[in-house]
C-alpha cells in the first residue's frame, strides 16, 4: 500500500499550484488547492468552509475558526497574504458567476447548494498532479502534508507542527513530514562539528 506524499520539489509544487490558474483555468479548483496548501486543514474541513467563516460583511477575515470534523477540536488559522488574495479574487469571480450562491466556498456543480464531495476534490487534485507529471502518491492529504514538509524545512519545530495539525502524538507528526533519505543525507552533508 502506498503512502500519500507531500510535494517536495519546489518547481513541481509551483506547476501543480498554477495548473488551474494557467493551464486549465478554473478558479474554484485553484482556490481549493491554494486553501489546502496554506491552511494545513484536512480536505473535509476545507470542503465545509462557508463564506461566513471567511468573509464578514464582504471583508475577508484575518483568521478562520472551525471545529475540526475528525478531532472535534477548535482550530484558529491565520489566512496568509497569498491565500487572502486568492480568496478575495475567488469571491469576486464566484459572485459574478453565481449571484445566488449557497453557504459553501467550494460548491459542487453537480449537487446544487452542496459542497464538493471528497471524491470530487480528489479528482481535481489528481488531475492536476497527473497532468503536471507528479508521483502517483499525490492525493487530497498531500496538500496538508506539503504544508508540514515545507514548514519543517523552513525551521518550524516539529512540536509546533504537532500543535498546528492537532495531532495527539509526535509519531503521527513525524510520519506526516515524510522525511526521506535525501533529507537525512542533507543533515549529514551540512553538519559542521
PDB file of C-alpha atoms in Angstrom:
ATOM      1  CA  UNK A   1       0.000   0.000   0.000  1.00  0.00           C
ATOM      2  CA  UNK A   2       1.423   3.387  -0.972  1.00  0.00           C
ATOM      3  CA  UNK A   3       1.505   6.356   1.359  1.00  0.00           C
ATOM      4  CA  UNK A   4       0.297   9.810   0.423  1.00  0.00           C
ATOM      5  CA  UNK A   5       3.297  12.051  -0.119  1.00  0.00           C
ATOM      6  CA  UNK A   6       3.967  15.777   0.112  1.00  0.00           C
ATOM      7  CA  UNK A   7       5.133  17.603  -2.997  1.00  0.00           C
ATOM      8  CA  UNK A   8       8.831  18.066  -2.161  1.00  0.00           C
ATOM      9  CA  UNK A   9      10.218  19.695  -5.305  1.00  0.00           C
ATOM     10  CA  UNK A  10       9.583  23.470  -5.453  1.00  0.00           C
ATOM     11  CA  UNK A  11       9.275  23.589  -9.256  1.00  0.00           C
ATOM     12  CA  UNK A  12       6.812  20.706  -9.278  1.00  0.00           C
ATOM     13  CA  UNK A  13       4.872  22.397  -6.494  1.00  0.00           C
ATOM     14  CA  UNK A  14       4.692  25.631  -8.492  1.00  0.00           C
ATOM     15  CA  UNK A  15       3.436  23.803 -11.603  1.00  0.00           C
ATOM     16  CA  UNK A  16       0.850  21.972  -9.507  1.00  0.00           C
ATOM     17  CA  UNK A  17      -0.310  25.155  -7.741  1.00  0.00           C
ATOM     18  CA  UNK A  18      -0.727  27.023 -11.023  1.00  0.00           C
ATOM     19  CA  UNK A  19      -2.326  24.242 -13.061  1.00  0.00           C
ATOM     20  CA  UNK A  20      -5.906  25.510 -12.621  1.00  0.00           C
ATOM     21  CA  UNK A  21      -4.769  29.101 -12.911  1.00  0.00           C
ATOM     22  CA  UNK A  22      -2.738  28.883 -16.134  1.00  0.00           C
ATOM     23  CA  UNK A  23      -3.119  25.530 -17.904  1.00  0.00           C
ATOM     24  CA  UNK A  24      -6.784  24.650 -17.416  1.00  0.00           C
ATOM     25  CA  UNK A  25      -8.318  27.779 -15.850  1.00  0.00           C
ATOM     26  CA  UNK A  26     -10.817  27.013 -13.107  1.00  0.00           C
ATOM     27  CA  UNK A  27     -10.565  29.453 -10.242  1.00  0.00           C
ATOM     28  CA  UNK A  28     -12.614  27.331  -7.843  1.00  0.00           C
ATOM     29  CA  UNK A  29     -10.172  24.447  -8.252  1.00  0.00           C
ATOM     30  CA  UNK A  30      -7.203  26.818  -7.986  1.00  0.00           C
ATOM     31  CA  UNK A  31      -8.607  28.343  -4.776  1.00  0.00           C
ATOM     32  CA  UNK A  32      -9.230  24.861  -3.364  1.00  0.00           C
ATOM     33  CA  UNK A  33      -5.590  23.852  -3.855  1.00  0.00           C
ATOM     34  CA  UNK A  34      -4.225  27.146  -2.507  1.00  0.00           C
ATOM     35  CA  UNK A  35      -6.502  26.842   0.538  1.00  0.00           C
ATOM     36  CA  UNK A  36      -5.278  23.325   1.233  1.00  0.00           C
ATOM     37  CA  UNK A  37      -1.623  24.241   0.871  1.00  0.00           C
ATOM     38  CA  UNK A  38      -1.895  27.321   3.098  1.00  0.00           C
ATOM     39  CA  UNK A  39      -4.150  26.129   5.933  1.00  0.00           C
ATOM     40  CA  UNK A  40      -2.973  22.550   6.625  1.00  0.00           C
ATOM     41  CA  UNK A  41      -6.622  21.571   7.054  1.00  0.00           C
ATOM     42  CA  UNK A  42      -7.983  18.141   6.207  1.00  0.00           C
ATOM     43  CA  UNK A  43      -9.936  18.106   2.950  1.00  0.00           C
ATOM     44  CA  UNK A  44     -13.257  17.500   4.700  1.00  0.00           C
ATOM     45  CA  UNK A  45     -12.778  20.643   6.786  1.00  0.00           C
ATOM     46  CA  UNK A  46     -11.841  22.653   3.690  1.00  0.00           C
ATOM     47  CA  UNK A  47     -14.916  21.443   1.815  1.00  0.00           C
ATOM     48  CA  UNK A  48     -17.152  22.552   4.672  1.00  0.00           C
ATOM     49  CA  UNK A  49     -15.751  26.081   4.891  1.00  0.00           C
ATOM     50  CA  UNK A  50     -18.536  28.611   4.431  1.00  0.00           C
ATOM     51  CA  UNK A  51     -18.459  32.148   3.076  1.00  0.00           C
ATOM     52  CA  UNK A  52     -19.339  33.456   6.550  1.00  0.00           C
ATOM     53  CA  UNK A  53     -16.324  31.707   8.041  1.00  0.00           C
ATOM     54  CA  UNK A  54     -14.015  33.514   5.602  1.00  0.00           C
ATOM     55  CA  UNK A  55     -15.785  36.843   4.979  1.00  0.00           C
ATOM     56  CA  UNK A  56     -17.509  39.288   7.301  1.00  0.00           C
ATOM     57  CA  UNK A  57     -19.782  41.809   5.523  1.00  0.00           C
ATOM     58  CA  UNK A  58     -17.763  41.397   2.332  1.00  0.00           C
ATOM     59  CA  UNK A  59     -14.393  41.833   4.037  1.00  0.00           C
ATOM     60  CA  UNK A  60     -12.049  38.907   4.340  1.00  0.00           C
ATOM     61  CA  UNK A  61     -11.354  37.829   7.883  1.00  0.00           C
ATOM     62  CA  UNK A  62      -7.837  37.668   9.273  1.00  0.00           C
ATOM     63  CA  UNK A  63      -8.476  34.213  10.782  1.00  0.00           C
ATOM     64  CA  UNK A  64     -10.864  31.371  10.198  1.00  0.00           C
ATOM     65  CA  UNK A  65     -12.108  29.403  13.154  1.00  0.00           C
ATOM     66  CA  UNK A  66     -13.648  25.966  12.883  1.00  0.00           C
ATOM     67  CA  UNK A  67     -14.300  22.798  14.784  1.00  0.00           C
ATOM     68  CA  UNK A  68     -12.386  20.039  13.037  1.00  0.00           C
ATOM     69  CA  UNK A  69     -14.671  17.234  11.952  1.00  0.00           C
ATOM     70  CA  UNK A  70     -12.193  14.445  12.687  1.00  0.00           C
ATOM     71  CA  UNK A  71     -10.886  15.585  16.070  1.00  0.00           C
ATOM     72  CA  UNK A  72     -13.719  17.791  17.328  1.00  0.00           C
ATOM     73  CA  UNK A  73     -11.046  20.302  18.344  1.00  0.00           C
ATOM     74  CA  UNK A  74     -11.388  24.019  17.609  1.00  0.00           C
ATOM     75  CA  UNK A  75      -8.752  25.389  15.289  1.00  0.00           C
ATOM     76  CA  UNK A  76      -8.000  29.047  14.539  1.00  0.00           C
ATOM     77  CA  UNK A  77      -5.968  29.643  11.386  1.00  0.00           C
ATOM     78  CA  UNK A  78      -4.428  32.851  10.089  1.00  0.00           C
ATOM     79  CA  UNK A  79      -5.192  33.498   6.435  1.00  0.00           C
ATOM     80  CA  UNK A  80      -1.816  34.486   4.976  1.00  0.00           C
ATOM     81  CA  UNK A  81      -1.408  37.143   2.262  1.00  0.00           C
ATOM     82  CA  UNK A  82      -1.341  34.660  -0.641  1.00  0.00           C
ATOM     83  CA  UNK A  83      -4.486  32.893   0.485  1.00  0.00           C
ATOM     84  CA  UNK A  84      -6.305  36.135   1.292  1.00  0.00           C
ATOM     85  CA  UNK A  85      -5.623  37.496  -2.212  1.00  0.00           C
ATOM     86  CA  UNK A  86      -6.779  34.254  -3.860  1.00  0.00           C
ATOM     87  CA  UNK A  87      -9.971  34.071  -1.792  1.00  0.00           C
ATOM     88  CA  UNK A  88     -10.866  37.716  -2.437  1.00  0.00           C
ATOM     89  CA  UNK A  89     -10.423  37.167  -6.181  1.00  0.00           C
ATOM     90  CA  UNK A  90     -12.341  33.894  -6.000  1.00  0.00           C
ATOM     91  CA  UNK A  91     -15.261  35.575  -4.217  1.00  0.00           C
ATOM     92  CA  UNK A  92     -15.319  38.308  -6.840  1.00  0.00           C
ATOM     93  CA  UNK A  93     -15.401  35.799  -9.711  1.00  0.00           C
ATOM     94  CA  UNK A  94     -17.769  33.442  -7.939  1.00  0.00           C
ATOM     95  CA  UNK A  95     -20.294  36.122  -7.058  1.00  0.00           C
ATOM     96  CA  UNK A  96     -20.417  37.318 -10.676  1.00  0.00           C
ATOM     97  CA  UNK A  97     -20.976  33.750 -11.909  1.00  0.00           C
ATOM     98  CA  UNK A  98     -23.330  32.542  -9.146  1.00  0.00           C
ATOM     99  CA  UNK A  99     -25.131  35.528  -7.560  1.00  0.00           C
ATOM    100  CA  UNK A 100     -27.418  33.195  -5.524  1.00  0.00           C
ATOM    101  CA  UNK A 101     -24.638  31.044  -4.074  1.00  0.00           C
ATOM    102  CA  UNK A 102     -25.109  28.647  -1.197  1.00  0.00           C
ATOM    103  CA  UNK A 103     -23.182  28.764   2.047  1.00  0.00           C
ATOM    104  CA  UNK A 104     -20.121  26.745   0.964  1.00  0.00           C
ATOM    105  CA  UNK A 105     -16.929  28.134  -0.561  1.00  0.00           C
ATOM    106  CA  UNK A 106     -16.319  25.142  -2.774  1.00  0.00           C
ATOM    107  CA  UNK A 107     -19.680  24.165  -4.199  1.00  0.00           C
ATOM    108  CA  UNK A 108     -20.469  21.183  -6.304  1.00  0.00           C
ATOM    109  CA  UNK A 109     -21.702  22.000  -9.780  1.00  0.00           C
ATOM    110  CA  UNK A 110     -23.459  18.624  -9.802  1.00  0.00           C
ATOM    111  CA  UNK A 111     -25.204  18.866  -6.432  1.00  0.00           C
ATOM    112  CA  UNK A 112     -26.667  22.355  -6.184  1.00  0.00           C
ATOM    113  CA  UNK A 113     -26.146  24.053  -2.825  1.00  0.00           C
ATOM    114  CA  UNK A 114     -23.813  21.332  -1.553  1.00  0.00           C
ATOM    115  CA  UNK A 115     -20.052  21.413  -1.118  1.00  0.00           C
ATOM    116  CA  UNK A 116     -17.766  19.438  -3.379  1.00  0.00           C
ATOM    117  CA  UNK A 117     -17.573  15.824  -2.317  1.00  0.00           C
ATOM    118  CA  UNK A 118     -14.302  14.329  -1.122  1.00  0.00           C
ATOM    119  CA  UNK A 119     -14.236  12.284  -4.326  1.00  0.00           C
ATOM    120  CA  UNK A 120     -14.658  15.395  -6.497  1.00  0.00           C
ATOM    121  CA  UNK A 121     -11.847  17.126  -4.592  1.00  0.00           C
ATOM    122  CA  UNK A 122      -9.669  14.050  -5.058  1.00  0.00           C
ATOM    123  CA  UNK A 123     -10.371  14.044  -8.802  1.00  0.00           C
ATOM    124  CA  UNK A 124      -9.460  17.752  -9.045  1.00  0.00           C
ATOM    125  CA  UNK A 125      -6.163  17.237  -7.213  1.00  0.00           C
ATOM    126  CA  UNK A 126      -5.253  14.003  -9.018  1.00  0.00           C
ATOM    127  CA  UNK A 127      -5.969  15.536 -12.430  1.00  0.00           C
ATOM    128  CA  UNK A 128      -3.635  18.473 -11.752  1.00  0.00           C
ATOM    129  CA  UNK A 129      -0.967  16.195 -10.265  1.00  0.00           C
ATOM    130  CA  UNK A 130      -1.037  13.699 -13.117  1.00  0.00           C
ATOM    131  CA  UNK A 131      -1.102  16.374 -15.792  1.00  0.00           C
ATOM    132  CA  UNK A 132       1.997  18.113 -14.425  1.00  0.00           C
ATOM    133  CA  UNK A 133       3.762  14.758 -14.032  1.00  0.00           C
ATOM    134  CA  UNK A 134       3.674  14.286 -10.267  1.00  0.00           C
ATOM    135  CA  UNK A 135       4.073  10.956  -8.495  1.00  0.00           C
ATOM    136  CA  UNK A 136       1.037   8.710  -8.209  1.00  0.00           C
ATOM    137  CA  UNK A 137       1.010   9.097  -4.400  1.00  0.00           C
ATOM    138  CA  UNK A 138      -0.440  12.611  -4.530  1.00  0.00           C
ATOM    139  CA  UNK A 139      -3.922  12.965  -3.028  1.00  0.00           C
ATOM    140  CA  UNK A 140      -6.016  15.456  -1.065  1.00  0.00           C
ATOM    141  CA  UNK A 141      -3.928  14.754   2.033  1.00  0.00           C
ATOM    142  CA  UNK A 142      -0.804  15.757   0.095  1.00  0.00           C
ATOM    143  CA  UNK A 143      -1.855  19.400   0.483  1.00  0.00           C
ATOM    144  CA  UNK A 144      -1.723  19.097   4.279  1.00  0.00           C
ATOM    145  CA  UNK A 145       1.499  17.104   4.204  1.00  0.00           C
ATOM    146  CA  UNK A 146       3.111  19.596   1.794  1.00  0.00           C
ATOM    147  CA  UNK A 147       2.359  22.411   4.243  1.00  0.00           C
ATOM    148  CA  UNK A 148       4.038  20.439   7.038  1.00  0.00           C
ATOM    149  CA  UNK A 149       7.016  19.425   4.927  1.00  0.00           C
ATOM    150  CA  UNK A 150       7.843  22.992   3.854  1.00  0.00           C
ATOM    151  CA  UNK A 151       7.198  24.400   7.324  1.00  0.00           C
ATOM    152  CA  UNK A 152       9.633  21.823   8.748  1.00  0.00           C
ATOM    153  CA  UNK A 153      12.207  22.584   6.012  1.00  0.00           C
ATOM    154  CA  UNK A 154      11.937  26.282   6.905  1.00  0.00           C
ATOM    155  CA  UNK A 155      12.812  25.535  10.520  1.00  0.00           C
ATOM    156  CA  UNK A 156       9.415  25.296  12.211  1.00  0.00           C
ATOM    157  CA  UNK A 157       9.867  22.967  15.208  1.00  0.00           C
ATOM    158  CA  UNK A 158       8.027  19.642  14.938  1.00  0.00           C
ATOM    159  CA  UNK A 159       6.276  20.392  18.254  1.00  0.00           C
ATOM    160  CA  UNK A 160       4.689  23.475  16.672  1.00  0.00           C
ATOM    161  CA  UNK A 161       3.603  21.426  13.659  1.00  0.00           C
ATOM    162  CA  UNK A 162       2.084  18.871  16.025  1.00  0.00           C
ATOM    163  CA  UNK A 163       0.051  21.705  17.534  1.00  0.00           C
ATOM    164  CA  UNK A 164      -0.953  23.108  14.122  1.00  0.00           C
ATOM    165  CA  UNK A 165      -2.064  19.680  12.898  1.00  0.00           C
ATOM    166  CA  UNK A 166      -3.866  18.947  16.192  1.00  0.00           C
ATOM    167  CA  UNK A 167      -2.049  15.616  16.377  1.00  0.00           C
ATOM    168  CA  UNK A 168      -2.230  13.590  19.561  1.00  0.00           C
ATOM    169  CA  UNK A 169       1.339  12.302  19.305  1.00  0.00           C
ATOM    170  CA  UNK A 170       4.704  13.256  17.861  1.00  0.00           C
ATOM    171  CA  UNK A 171       4.860   9.932  15.965  1.00  0.00           C
ATOM    172  CA  UNK A 172       1.888  10.999  13.834  1.00  0.00           C
ATOM    173  CA  UNK A 173       3.534  14.336  13.048  1.00  0.00           C
ATOM    174  CA  UNK A 174       6.816  12.611  12.212  1.00  0.00           C
ATOM    175  CA  UNK A 175       5.009  10.387   9.703  1.00  0.00           C
ATOM    176  CA  UNK A 176       3.370  13.465   8.174  1.00  0.00           C
ATOM    177  CA  UNK A 177       6.719  15.076   7.457  1.00  0.00           C
ATOM    178  CA  UNK A 178       7.646  12.132   5.198  1.00  0.00           C
ATOM    179  CA  UNK A 179      11.337  12.589   5.853  1.00  0.00           C
ATOM    180  CA  UNK A 180      13.193  10.610   3.204  1.00  0.00           C
ATOM    181  CA  UNK A 181      16.815   9.587   2.647  1.00  0.00           C
ATOM    182  CA  UNK A 182      17.635  12.832   0.800  1.00  0.00           C
ATOM    183  CA  UNK A 183      16.514  14.830   3.847  1.00  0.00           C
ATOM    184  CA  UNK A 184      18.668  12.703   6.152  1.00  0.00           C
ATOM    185  CA  UNK A 185      21.638  12.919   3.755  1.00  0.00           C
ATOM    186  CA  UNK A 186      21.352  16.730   3.761  1.00  0.00           C
ATOM    187  CA  UNK A 187      21.763  16.762   7.538  1.00  0.00           C
ATOM    188  CA  UNK A 188      24.924  14.664   7.375  1.00  0.00           C
ATOM    189  CA  UNK A 189      26.438  16.605   4.488  1.00  0.00           C
ATOM    190  CA  UNK A 190      25.740  20.009   6.057  1.00  0.00           C
ATOM    191  CA  UNK A 191      26.734  19.309   9.654  1.00  0.00           C
ATOM    192  CA  UNK A 192      29.959  21.023  10.757  1.00  0.00           C
ATOM    193  CA  UNK A 193      31.381  19.961  14.105  1.00  0.00           C
TER     194      UNK A 193
END
